[in-house]
């Protein structure tokens, strides 16, 4: 049995390197095609009663900038964000059981009335957190730590997908999905992409990413039970091998 080809779209930093190495350890032929590059804004969160982090990238940026936790209640969306915070020496007080913005709103709604809540995240965050926390009576502020741009080199995986040459593809954020489909749109090839992915095992790292894929008329085959790249890779590769046998 030949090695399955699996496209991975992680950001163009250590994460794509680690992803490729991990896929190789699963006896897979990885197709690295970074869809994101991180552009820091230089902003740092203000002091607040609560501070919400939604990504490992955001955590690393504030830690490098020297942000101090003090008496702030720190909230993490997702286990990777939580791990990054602890690795950087911060204590984590709240992690919602469902790794989504809605899950965090549900977790905090009963305790944030009259409290200041700082959202430390990318420019591209949804309004769900802001609207939900304000409805619960919180004073919400946002600090945009970074923006996500599309690298000029992105697109190899799109060509392979259109031609039906991928056994699997791993989507790790809604923004990766957006840029992936954007490339196909620029090539006037969205219909061809949808058709080409029909025989590809499509993995999405969590519900928000799954919804982003669904929105573009592509069926998602795999959403792992925990949010993390390794788990996503494992279950996707397992499904591919089950089909190939």
Coordinates of N, CA and C in Angstrom, one line a residue:
X1 N 0.8 -1.2 0.0 CA 0.0 0.0 0.0 C 0.9 1.2 0.0
X2 N 0.7 2.1 -0.9 CA 1.5 3.4 -1.0 C 1.1 4.3 0.1
X3 N 2.0 5.2 0.5 CA 1.7 6.2 1.5 C 0.6 7.1 1.0
X4 N -0.4 7.4 1.9 CA -1.5 8.3 1.5 C -0.9 9.8 1.5
X5 N -1.4 10.6 0.7 CA -1.0 12.0 0.6 C -2.0 12.8 1.4
X6 N -1.5 13.6 2.4 CA -2.4 14.4 3.2 C -1.9 15.8 3.3
X7 N -2.8 16.7 2.9 CA -2.4 18.2 2.9 C -2.6 18.7 4.3
X8 N -1.7 19.6 4.7 CA -1.7 20.2 6.0 C -1.5 21.7 5.8
X9 N -2.4 22.5 6.4 CA -2.5 24.0 6.1 C -2.1 24.8 7.2
X10 N -1.3 24.4 8.1 CA -1.0 25.1 9.4 C -0.2 26.4 9.0
X11 N -0.1 27.3 10.0 CA 0.6 28.6 9.8 C 2.1 28.3 9.4
X12 N 2.7 29.3 8.7 CA 4.1 29.1 8.3 C 5.1 29.5 9.3
X13 N 5.0 28.7 10.4 CA 6.0 28.8 11.5 C 6.3 27.4 12.0
X14 N 6.7 27.3 13.3 CA 7.0 25.9 13.8 C 5.9 24.9 13.7
X15 N 4.7 25.4 13.6 CA 3.5 24.5 13.6 C 3.5 23.7 12.3
X16 N 3.9 24.3 11.2 CA 3.9 23.5 9.9 C 5.0 22.5 9.9
X17 N 6.1 22.9 10.5 CA 7.3 21.9 10.6 C 6.9 20.7 11.5
X18 N 6.3 21.0 12.7 CA 5.9 20.0 13.6 C 4.8 19.1 13.0
X19 N 3.9 19.7 12.2 CA 2.8 18.9 11.6 C 3.4 18.0 10.5
X20 N 4.3 18.4 9.7 CA 4.9 17.6 8.7 C 5.6 16.4 9.4
X21 N 6.4 16.7 10.4 CA 7.1 15.6 11.1 C 6.2 14.6 11.7
X22 N 5.1 15.1 12.3 CA 4.1 14.1 12.9 C 3.4 13.3 11.8
X23 N 3.0 13.9 10.7 CA 2.4 13.1 9.6 C 3.4 12.1 9.1
X24 N 4.7 12.4 9.0 CA 5.7 11.5 8.6 C 5.8 10.3 9.5
X25 N 5.6 10.6 10.8 CA 5.7 9.5 11.8 C 4.5 8.6 11.7
X26 N 3.4 9.0 11.1 CA 2.2 8.2 10.8 C 2.3 7.5 9.5
X27 N 3.5 7.5 8.9 CA 3.8 6.9 7.6 C 2.9 7.5 6.5
X28 N 2.8 8.8 6.5 CA 2.0 9.6 5.5 C 2.9 10.4 4.7
X29 N 2.5 10.7 3.5 CA 3.3 11.7 2.6 C 2.6 13.0 2.8
X30 N 3.2 13.9 3.6 CA 2.5 15.2 3.9 C 2.7 16.2 2.7
X31 N 1.7 17.0 2.5 CA 1.7 18.1 1.5 C 1.6 19.4 2.3
X32 N 2.7 20.0 2.7 CA 2.6 21.2 3.5 C 2.3 22.4 2.6
X33 N 1.2 23.1 3.0 CA 0.8 24.3 2.2 C 0.2 25.3 3.2
X34 N 1.1 26.0 3.8 CA 0.7 27.0 4.9 C -0.3 28.0 4.3
X35 N -1.5 28.2 4.9 CA -2.5 29.1 4.5 C -2.5 30.4 5.3
X36 N -1.7 30.4 6.4 CA -1.7 31.6 7.2 C -0.3 32.0 7.6
X37 N -0.1 33.3 7.6 CA 1.1 33.9 8.2 C 0.7 34.9 9.3
X38 N 1.4 34.9 10.4 CA 1.0 35.8 11.5 C 1.6 37.1 11.4
X39 N 0.8 38.2 11.5 CA 1.3 39.6 11.5 C 0.9 40.2 12.8
X40 N 1.8 40.3 13.8 CA 1.5 40.9 15.1 C 1.2 42.4 15.0
X41 N 0.3 42.9 15.8 CA -0.1 44.3 15.8 C 0.8 45.1 16.8
X42 N 1.4 44.4 17.8 CA 2.2 45.1 18.8 C 1.4 45.5 20.0
X43 N 0.1 45.2 20.0 CA -0.8 45.6 21.1 C -0.7 44.6 22.3
X44 N -0.9 45.1 23.5 CA -0.9 44.3 24.7 C -2.2 44.4 25.5
X45 N -2.7 43.4 26.0 CA -4.0 43.5 26.8 C -3.9 44.5 28.0
X46 N -4.9 45.2 28.2 CA -5.0 46.1 29.4 C -5.4 45.2 30.6
X47 N -5.2 45.8 31.8 CA -5.6 45.1 33.0 C -7.1 45.0 33.0
X48 N -7.7 43.8 33.4 CA -9.1 43.6 33.5 C -9.4 42.6 34.6
X49 N -10.7 42.4 34.9 CA -11.0 41.4 35.9 C -10.9 40.0 35.3
X50 N -11.2 39.9 34.0 CA -11.1 38.7 33.2 C -10.3 38.9 32.0
X51 N -9.5 38.0 31.6 CA -8.8 38.1 30.3 C -9.0 36.7 29.5
X52 N -9.5 36.8 28.3 CA -9.8 35.6 27.5 C -8.8 35.5 26.4
X53 N -8.2 34.3 26.3 CA -7.2 34.0 25.3 C -7.9 32.9 24.4
X54 N -7.7 33.0 23.1 CA -8.4 32.0 22.2 C -7.4 31.2 21.3
X55 N -6.1 31.5 21.5 CA -5.2 30.8 20.6 C -3.8 30.8 21.3
X56 N -3.0 29.8 20.9 CA -1.6 29.6 21.3 C -0.8 30.8 20.8
X57 N -1.1 31.3 19.6 CA -0.4 32.4 19.0 C -0.6 33.7 19.9
X58 N -1.8 33.9 20.3 CA -2.0 35.1 21.1 C -1.3 35.0 22.5
X59 N -1.3 33.8 23.0 CA -0.6 33.6 24.3 C 0.9 33.9 24.1
X60 N 1.5 33.4 23.1 CA 3.0 33.6 22.9 C 3.3 35.0 22.7
X61 N 2.4 35.8 22.0 CA 2.7 37.2 21.7 C 2.6 38.0 23.0
X62 N 1.6 37.7 23.9 CA 1.5 38.5 25.1 C 2.6 38.2 26.1
X63 N 3.0 36.9 26.1 CA 4.1 36.5 27.0 C 5.4 37.1 26.6
X64 N 5.7 37.2 25.3 CA 6.9 37.8 24.8 C 6.9 39.3 25.1
X65 N 5.7 39.9 25.1 CA 5.6 41.3 25.4 C 5.7 41.6 26.9
X66 N 5.7 40.6 27.7 CA 5.8 40.8 29.1 C 4.5 41.0 29.9
X67 N 3.4 40.6 29.4 CA 2.1 40.8 30.0 C 2.1 40.1 31.4
X68 N 1.6 40.8 32.4 CA 1.5 40.3 33.8 C 0.0 39.9 34.1
X69 N -0.2 38.8 34.7 CA -1.5 38.3 35.1 C -2.1 39.1 36.2
X70 N -1.3 39.3 37.2 CA -1.8 40.0 38.5 C -3.0 39.3 39.0
X71 N -4.1 40.0 39.3 CA -5.3 39.4 39.9 C -6.3 39.0 38.8
X72 N -5.9 39.0 37.6 CA -6.8 38.7 36.5 C -7.2 37.2 36.5
X73 N -8.5 37.0 36.3 CA -9.0 35.6 36.0 C -8.7 35.3 34.6
X74 N -7.9 34.3 34.3 CA -7.5 34.0 32.9 C -8.4 32.8 32.4
X75 N -8.9 33.1 31.2 CA -9.8 32.1 30.5 C -9.1 31.6 29.3
X76 N -9.2 30.3 29.0 CA -8.6 29.8 27.8 C -9.7 29.0 27.0
X77 N -9.8 29.3 25.7 CA -10.6 28.6 24.8 C -9.8 27.5 24.1
X78 N -10.0 26.2 24.5 CA -9.2 25.1 23.9 C -8.1 24.7 24.7
X79 N -7.8 23.4 24.6 CA -6.7 22.8 25.5 C -5.3 23.3 25.0
X80 N -5.2 23.5 23.7 CA -3.8 24.0 23.3 C -3.6 25.4 23.8
X81 N -4.6 26.2 23.9 CA -4.4 27.6 24.5 C -4.1 27.5 26.0
X82 N -4.8 26.6 26.6 CA -4.6 26.3 28.1 C -3.1 25.9 28.3
X83 N -2.7 24.9 27.5 CA -1.3 24.4 27.7 C -0.3 25.5 27.4
X84 N -0.5 26.3 26.4 CA 0.4 27.4 26.1 C 0.5 28.4 27.3
X85 N -0.7 28.7 27.9 CA -0.7 29.6 29.0 C 0.1 29.0 30.2
X86 N -0.1 27.8 30.5 CA 0.6 27.2 31.6 C 2.1 27.1 31.3
X87 N 2.4 26.8 30.1 CA 3.9 26.7 29.7 C 4.6 28.0 29.9
X88 N 3.8 29.1 29.7 CA 4.4 30.4 29.9 C 4.3 31.0 31.3
X89 N 3.8 30.1 32.2 CA 3.8 30.5 33.6 C 2.6 31.2 34.1
X90 N 1.5 31.2 33.3 CA 0.3 31.8 33.8 C -0.6 30.7 34.4
X91 N -1.5 31.1 35.4 CA -2.5 30.2 35.9 C -3.7 30.3 35.0
X92 N -4.4 29.2 34.8 CA -5.6 29.2 34.0 C -6.8 28.9 34.9
X93 N -7.8 29.8 35.0 CA -8.9 29.6 35.9 C -10.1 29.1 35.3
X94 N -10.3 29.3 34.0 CA -11.6 28.9 33.3 C -11.3 28.3 32.0
X95 N -11.7 27.1 31.7 CA -11.6 26.5 30.4 C -13.0 25.8 30.1
X96 N -13.7 26.4 29.2 CA -15.1 25.8 28.9 C -15.0 24.4 28.4
X97 N -16.0 23.6 28.8 CA -16.0 22.1 28.4 C -16.1 22.0 26.9
X98 N -16.8 22.9 26.2 CA -16.8 22.9 24.8 C -15.9 24.0 24.3
X99 N -15.0 23.7 23.4 CA -14.0 24.6 23.0 C -14.4 25.6 21.9
X100 N -15.5 26.4 22.3 CA -16.0 27.4 21.4 C -16.3 28.7 22.1
X101 N -16.5 29.8 21.4 CA -16.9 31.0 22.0 C -18.2 30.9 22.8
X102 N -19.2 30.2 22.2 CA -20.4 30.0 22.8 C -20.3 29.3 24.2
X103 N -19.4 28.3 24.2 CA -19.1 27.5 25.4 C -18.6 28.4 26.5
X104 N -17.7 29.4 26.1 CA -17.1 30.3 27.1 C -18.2 31.2 27.7
X105 N -19.0 31.7 26.8 CA -20.1 32.6 27.2 C -21.0 31.9 28.2
X106 N -21.3 30.6 27.9 CA -22.2 29.8 28.9 C -21.5 29.7 30.2
X107 N -20.1 29.5 30.2 CA -19.4 29.3 31.4 C -19.3 30.5 32.3
X108 N -19.2 31.7 31.6 CA -19.0 32.9 32.4 C -20.2 33.8 32.6
X109 N -21.3 33.4 32.0 CA -22.5 34.3 32.0 C -23.0 34.6 33.4
X110 N -22.9 33.7 34.3 CA -23.5 33.9 35.7 C -22.6 34.7 36.6
X111 N -21.3 35.0 36.1 CA -20.4 35.7 37.1 C -19.8 37.0 36.6
X112 N -20.1 37.4 35.4 CA -19.3 38.6 34.9 C -20.1 39.9 34.9
X113 N -21.3 39.9 35.4 CA -22.0 41.2 35.5 C -21.2 42.2 36.2
X114 N -21.1 43.4 35.6 CA -20.3 44.5 36.2 C -18.8 44.3 36.2
X115 N -18.3 43.2 35.6 CA -16.9 42.9 35.5 C -16.3 43.4 34.2
X116 N -15.0 43.7 34.2 CA -14.3 44.0 32.9 C -13.7 42.8 32.3
X117 N -14.0 42.5 31.0 CA -13.5 41.3 30.4 C -12.7 41.8 29.1
X118 N -11.4 41.4 29.1 CA -10.5 41.7 28.0 C -10.4 40.5 27.1
X119 N -10.7 40.7 25.8 CA -10.5 39.6 24.8 C -9.2 39.9 24.1
X120 N -8.3 39.0 24.3 CA -6.9 39.1 23.7 C -6.9 38.1 22.6
X121 N -7.0 38.5 21.3 CA -7.2 37.6 20.2 C -6.8 38.3 18.9
X122 N -7.1 37.6 17.8 CA -6.8 38.1 16.5 C -7.8 39.1 16.1
X123 N -7.5 39.8 15.0 CA -8.4 40.8 14.4 C -9.7 40.1 13.9
X124 N -9.6 38.8 13.7 CA -10.7 38.1 12.9 C -11.7 37.4 13.8
X125 N -11.7 37.7 15.1 CA -12.6 37.0 16.0 C -14.0 37.3 15.7
X126 N -14.9 36.4 16.0 CA -16.3 36.6 15.8 C -16.9 37.5 16.9
X127 N -18.2 37.9 16.6 CA -18.9 38.8 17.6 C -19.5 38.0 18.7
X128 N -19.4 36.7 18.7 CA -20.2 35.8 19.6 C -19.8 36.1 21.0
X129 N -18.5 36.2 21.3 CA -18.0 36.5 22.7 C -18.4 37.9 23.1
X130 N -18.2 38.9 22.3 CA -18.6 40.2 22.7 C -20.1 40.3 23.0
X131 N -20.9 39.9 22.1 CA -22.4 40.0 22.3 C -22.8 39.2 23.5
X132 N -22.3 38.0 23.6 CA -22.7 37.1 24.7 C -22.3 37.7 26.1
X133 N -21.1 38.1 26.2 CA -20.6 38.7 27.5 C -21.3 40.0 27.8
X134 N -21.5 40.8 26.8 CA -22.2 42.1 27.1 C -23.6 41.8 27.5
X135 N -24.3 40.8 26.9 CA -25.6 40.5 27.3 C -25.7 40.0 28.8
X136 N -24.5 39.4 29.2 CA -24.5 39.0 30.6 C -24.1 40.1 31.6
X137 N -23.9 41.3 31.1 CA -23.6 42.5 31.9 C -22.2 42.8 32.1
X138 N -21.3 42.2 31.3 CA -19.9 42.5 31.4 C -19.5 43.8 30.6
X139 N -18.4 44.4 31.0 CA -17.8 45.5 30.2 C -16.7 44.9 29.3
X140 N -16.9 44.8 28.0 CA -16.0 44.0 27.2 C -15.1 44.9 26.4
X141 N -13.8 44.6 26.4 CA -12.8 45.3 25.6 C -12.1 44.3 24.7
X142 N -11.6 44.7 23.6 CA -10.8 43.8 22.7 C -9.5 44.4 22.5
X143 N -8.5 43.5 22.6 CA -7.1 43.8 22.1 C -6.8 42.9 21.0
X144 N -6.6 43.5 19.8 CA -6.2 42.7 18.6 C -4.7 42.5 18.6
X145 N -4.3 41.3 18.9 CA -2.9 40.9 19.0 C -2.2 40.7 17.7
X146 N -3.0 40.2 16.7 CA -2.4 39.9 15.4 C -3.5 39.7 14.4
X147 N -3.0 39.8 13.1 CA -3.9 39.5 12.0 C -3.3 38.3 11.2
X148 N -4.2 37.6 10.5 CA -3.8 36.5 9.7 C -3.8 36.8 8.3
X149 N -2.7 36.7 7.6 CA -2.7 37.0 6.2 C -2.4 35.7 5.4
X150 N -2.7 35.7 4.1 CA -2.5 34.5 3.3 C -1.1 34.6 2.6
X151 N -0.2 33.6 2.8 CA 1.1 33.7 2.2 C 1.0 33.7 0.7
X152 N 1.9 34.3 0.0 CA 1.9 34.3 -1.5 C 2.1 33.0 -2.0
X153 N 2.8 32.1 -1.3 CA 3.1 30.8 -1.8 C 2.0 29.8 -1.7
X154 N 0.9 30.1 -1.0 CA -0.2 29.2 -0.7 C -0.9 28.8 -2.0
X155 N -1.3 27.5 -2.1 CA -2.1 27.1 -3.2 C -1.9 25.7 -3.8
X156 N -0.7 25.1 -3.4 CA -0.4 23.8 -4.0 C -1.5 22.7 -3.6
X157 N -2.0 22.8 -2.4 CA -3.0 21.8 -2.0 C -4.3 22.0 -2.7
X158 N -4.6 23.3 -3.1 CA -5.8 23.5 -3.9 C -5.8 22.9 -5.2
X159 N -4.6 23.0 -5.9 CA -4.4 22.3 -7.2 C -4.6 20.8 -7.1
X160 N -4.0 20.2 -6.1 CA -4.1 18.8 -5.9 C -5.5 18.3 -5.6
X161 N -6.2 19.1 -4.8 CA -7.6 18.8 -4.4 C -8.5 18.9 -5.6
X162 N -8.3 19.9 -6.5 CA -9.1 20.0 -7.7 C -8.9 18.8 -8.6
X163 N -7.7 18.3 -8.6 CA -7.4 17.2 -9.5 C -7.7 15.8 -8.8
X164 N -8.3 15.8 -7.6 CA -8.6 14.6 -6.9 C -7.4 13.8 -6.5
X165 N -6.3 14.5 -6.2 CA -5.0 13.8 -5.9 C -4.6 13.8 -4.4
X166 N -5.6 14.1 -3.6 CA -5.3 14.1 -2.1 C -6.2 13.0 -1.5
X167 N -5.5 12.2 -0.6 CA -6.3 11.2 0.2 C -6.9 11.9 1.4
X168 N -6.3 12.9 1.9 CA -6.8 13.6 3.0 C -6.4 15.1 3.1
X169 N -7.2 15.9 3.8 CA -6.8 17.3 4.0 C -7.2 17.7 5.4
X170 N -6.3 18.4 6.1 CA -6.5 18.8 7.5 C -6.8 20.3 7.6
X171 N -8.0 20.7 7.9 CA -8.3 22.1 8.2 C -8.2 22.4 9.7
X172 N -7.4 23.4 10.0 CA -7.2 23.6 11.5 C -7.7 25.0 12.0
X173 N -8.4 25.7 11.1 CA -9.1 26.9 11.6 C -10.0 27.4 10.5
X174 N -11.1 28.2 10.9 CA -11.9 28.7 9.8 C -11.2 29.6 8.8
X175 N -10.1 30.3 9.3 CA -9.4 31.2 8.4 C -8.7 30.4 7.3
X176 N -8.2 29.2 7.7 CA -7.5 28.3 6.7 C -8.5 27.9 5.6
X177 N -9.7 27.6 6.0 CA -10.8 27.3 5.1 C -11.1 28.4 4.1
X178 N -11.2 29.6 4.7 CA -11.5 30.8 3.9 C -10.5 31.1 2.8
X179 N -9.2 31.0 3.2 CA -8.1 31.3 2.2 C -8.0 30.2 1.2
X180 N -8.2 28.9 1.6 CA -8.2 27.8 0.7 C -9.3 27.9 -0.4
X181 N -10.5 28.3 0.0 CA -11.6 28.4 -0.9 C -11.4 29.7 -1.8
X182 N -10.8 30.7 -1.1 CA -10.5 32.0 -1.8 C -9.6 31.7 -3.0
X183 N -8.6 30.9 -2.8 CA -7.7 30.5 -4.0 C -8.4 29.9 -5.1
X184 N -9.3 28.9 -4.7 CA -10.1 28.2 -5.7 C -11.0 29.2 -6.5
X185 N -11.6 30.2 -5.7 CA -12.5 31.2 -6.3 C -11.7 32.0 -7.3
X186 N -10.5 32.4 -6.9 CA -9.6 33.2 -7.8 C -9.3 32.5 -9.1
X187 N -9.3 31.2 -9.0 CA -9.0 30.3 -10.2 C -10.3 29.9 -10.9
X188 N -11.4 30.4 -10.5 CA -12.7 30.1 -11.0 C -12.9 28.5 -11.0
X189 N -12.6 27.9 -9.9 CA -12.5 26.5 -9.8 C -13.2 25.9 -8.6
X190 N -14.2 26.6 -8.0 CA -14.9 26.2 -6.8 C -15.6 24.9 -7.0
X191 N -16.4 24.8 -8.1 CA -17.1 23.6 -8.5 C -16.2 22.4 -8.7
X192 N -15.1 22.6 -9.4 CA -14.1 21.6 -9.6 C -13.5 21.2 -8.2
X193 N -13.3 22.1 -7.3 CA -12.7 21.8 -6.0 C -13.7 20.9 -5.2
X194 N -15.0 21.3 -5.2 CA -16.0 20.5 -4.5 C -16.0 19.1 -5.1
X195 N -15.9 18.9 -6.4 CA -16.0 17.6 -7.0 C -14.7 16.8 -6.7
X196 N -13.6 17.5 -6.7 CA -12.3 16.9 -6.4 C -12.1 16.4 -5.0
X197 N -12.8 17.0 -4.1 CA -12.7 16.6 -2.7 C -13.7 15.5 -2.3
X198 N -14.6 15.1 -3.2 CA -15.6 14.1 -2.9 C -15.0 12.8 -2.5
X199 N -13.8 12.4 -3.0 CA -13.1 11.2 -2.6 C -12.0 11.4 -1.6
X200 N -11.9 12.6 -1.1 CA -10.8 13.0 -0.1 C -11.4 13.0 1.3
X201 N -10.7 12.4 2.2 CA -11.2 12.5 3.6 C -10.8 13.9 4.2
X202 N -11.9 14.6 4.5 CA -11.7 16.0 5.0 C -11.8 16.0 6.5
X203 N -10.8 16.5 7.1 CA -10.8 16.6 8.6 C -10.8 18.0 9.0
X204 N -11.6 18.3 10.0 CA -11.7 19.7 10.6 C -11.5 19.6 12.1
X205 N -10.7 20.6 12.6 CA -10.2 20.5 14.0 C -11.3 20.7 15.1
X206 N -12.4 21.3 14.7 CA -13.5 21.5 15.7 C -14.7 22.1 15.0
X207 N -15.8 22.3 15.8 CA -17.0 22.7 15.2 C -17.0 24.0 14.4
X208 N -16.3 25.1 14.8 CA -16.2 26.3 14.0 C -15.6 26.0 12.6
X209 N -14.5 25.2 12.6 CA -13.9 24.9 11.4 C -14.8 24.0 10.5
X210 N -15.4 23.1 11.1 CA -16.4 22.2 10.4 C -17.5 23.1 9.7
X211 N -18.0 24.1 10.4 CA -19.0 24.9 9.9 C -18.5 25.7 8.7
X212 N -17.2 26.2 8.8 CA -16.6 26.9 7.7 C -16.5 26.1 6.5
X213 N -16.2 24.8 6.6 CA -16.1 23.9 5.5 C -17.4 23.6 4.9
X214 N -18.4 23.3 5.7 CA -19.7 23.0 5.3 C -20.3 24.1 4.5
X215 N -20.0 25.4 4.9 CA -20.6 26.6 4.2 C -20.2 26.6 2.7
X216 N -19.1 26.0 2.4 CA -18.6 26.0 1.0 C -19.0 24.8 0.2
X217 N -19.9 24.0 0.7 CA -20.4 22.9 0.0 C -19.5 21.7 -0.1
X218 N -18.6 21.5 1.0 CA -17.7 20.4 1.1 C -18.1 19.6 2.3
X219 N -18.2 18.3 2.2 CA -18.6 17.5 3.3 C -17.4 17.2 4.2
X220 N -17.6 17.3 5.5 CA -16.5 17.1 6.5 C -16.7 15.6 7.0
X221 N -15.6 14.8 6.9 CA -15.7 13.4 7.3 C -15.2 13.2 8.7
X222 N -14.3 14.1 9.2 CA -13.7 13.8 10.5 C -13.7 15.1 11.4
X223 N -14.3 15.1 12.6 CA -14.1 16.1 13.6 C -13.7 15.4 14.9
X224 N -12.5 15.5 15.3 CA -12.1 14.7 16.5 C -12.8 15.1 17.7
X225 N -12.8 14.2 18.7 CA -13.5 14.5 20.0 C -12.7 15.4 20.9
X226 N -11.5 15.7 20.6 CA -10.7 16.7 21.3 C -10.0 17.6 20.3
X227 N -9.8 18.9 20.7 CA -9.2 19.9 19.8 C -7.7 19.8 19.9
X228 N -7.1 19.3 18.9 CA -5.6 19.3 18.8 C -5.2 18.7 17.5
X229 N -4.1 19.2 17.0 CA -3.7 18.8 15.6 C -3.4 17.3 15.6
X230 N -2.7 16.8 16.6 CA -2.2 15.4 16.5 C -3.4 14.4 16.5
X231 N -4.4 14.8 17.3 CA -5.7 13.9 17.3 C -6.4 14.0 15.9
X232 N -6.4 15.2 15.4 CA -7.0 15.4 14.0 C -6.3 14.5 13.0
X233 N -5.0 14.6 13.0 CA -4.2 13.8 12.1 C -4.4 12.3 12.3
X234 N -4.4 11.9 13.5 CA -4.5 10.4 13.8 C -5.8 9.9 13.2
X235 N -6.9 10.5 13.6 CA -8.2 10.0 13.2 C -8.5 10.1 11.7
X236 N -7.9 11.1 11.1 CA -8.1 11.3 9.6 C -7.3 10.2 8.9
X237 N -6.0 10.0 9.3 CA -5.2 8.9 8.7 C -5.8 7.6 8.9
X238 N -6.4 7.3 10.1 CA -7.0 6.0 10.4 C -8.2 5.8 9.4
X239 N -9.0 6.9 9.1 CA -10.1 6.7 8.2 C -9.6 6.4 6.8
X240 N -8.6 7.1 6.4 CA -8.0 6.9 5.0 C -7.6 5.5 4.9
X241 N -6.9 5.0 5.9 CA -6.3 3.6 5.8 C -7.5 2.6 5.8
X242 N -8.5 2.9 6.6 CA -9.7 2.0 6.6 C -10.3 1.9 5.2
X243 N -10.3 2.9 4.5 CA -10.9 2.9 3.1 C -10.0 2.2 2.1
X244 N -8.6 2.4 2.3 CA -7.7 1.8 1.4 C -7.6 0.3 1.5
X245 N -7.9 -0.2 2.7 CA -7.7 -1.7 2.9 C -8.8 -2.5 2.1

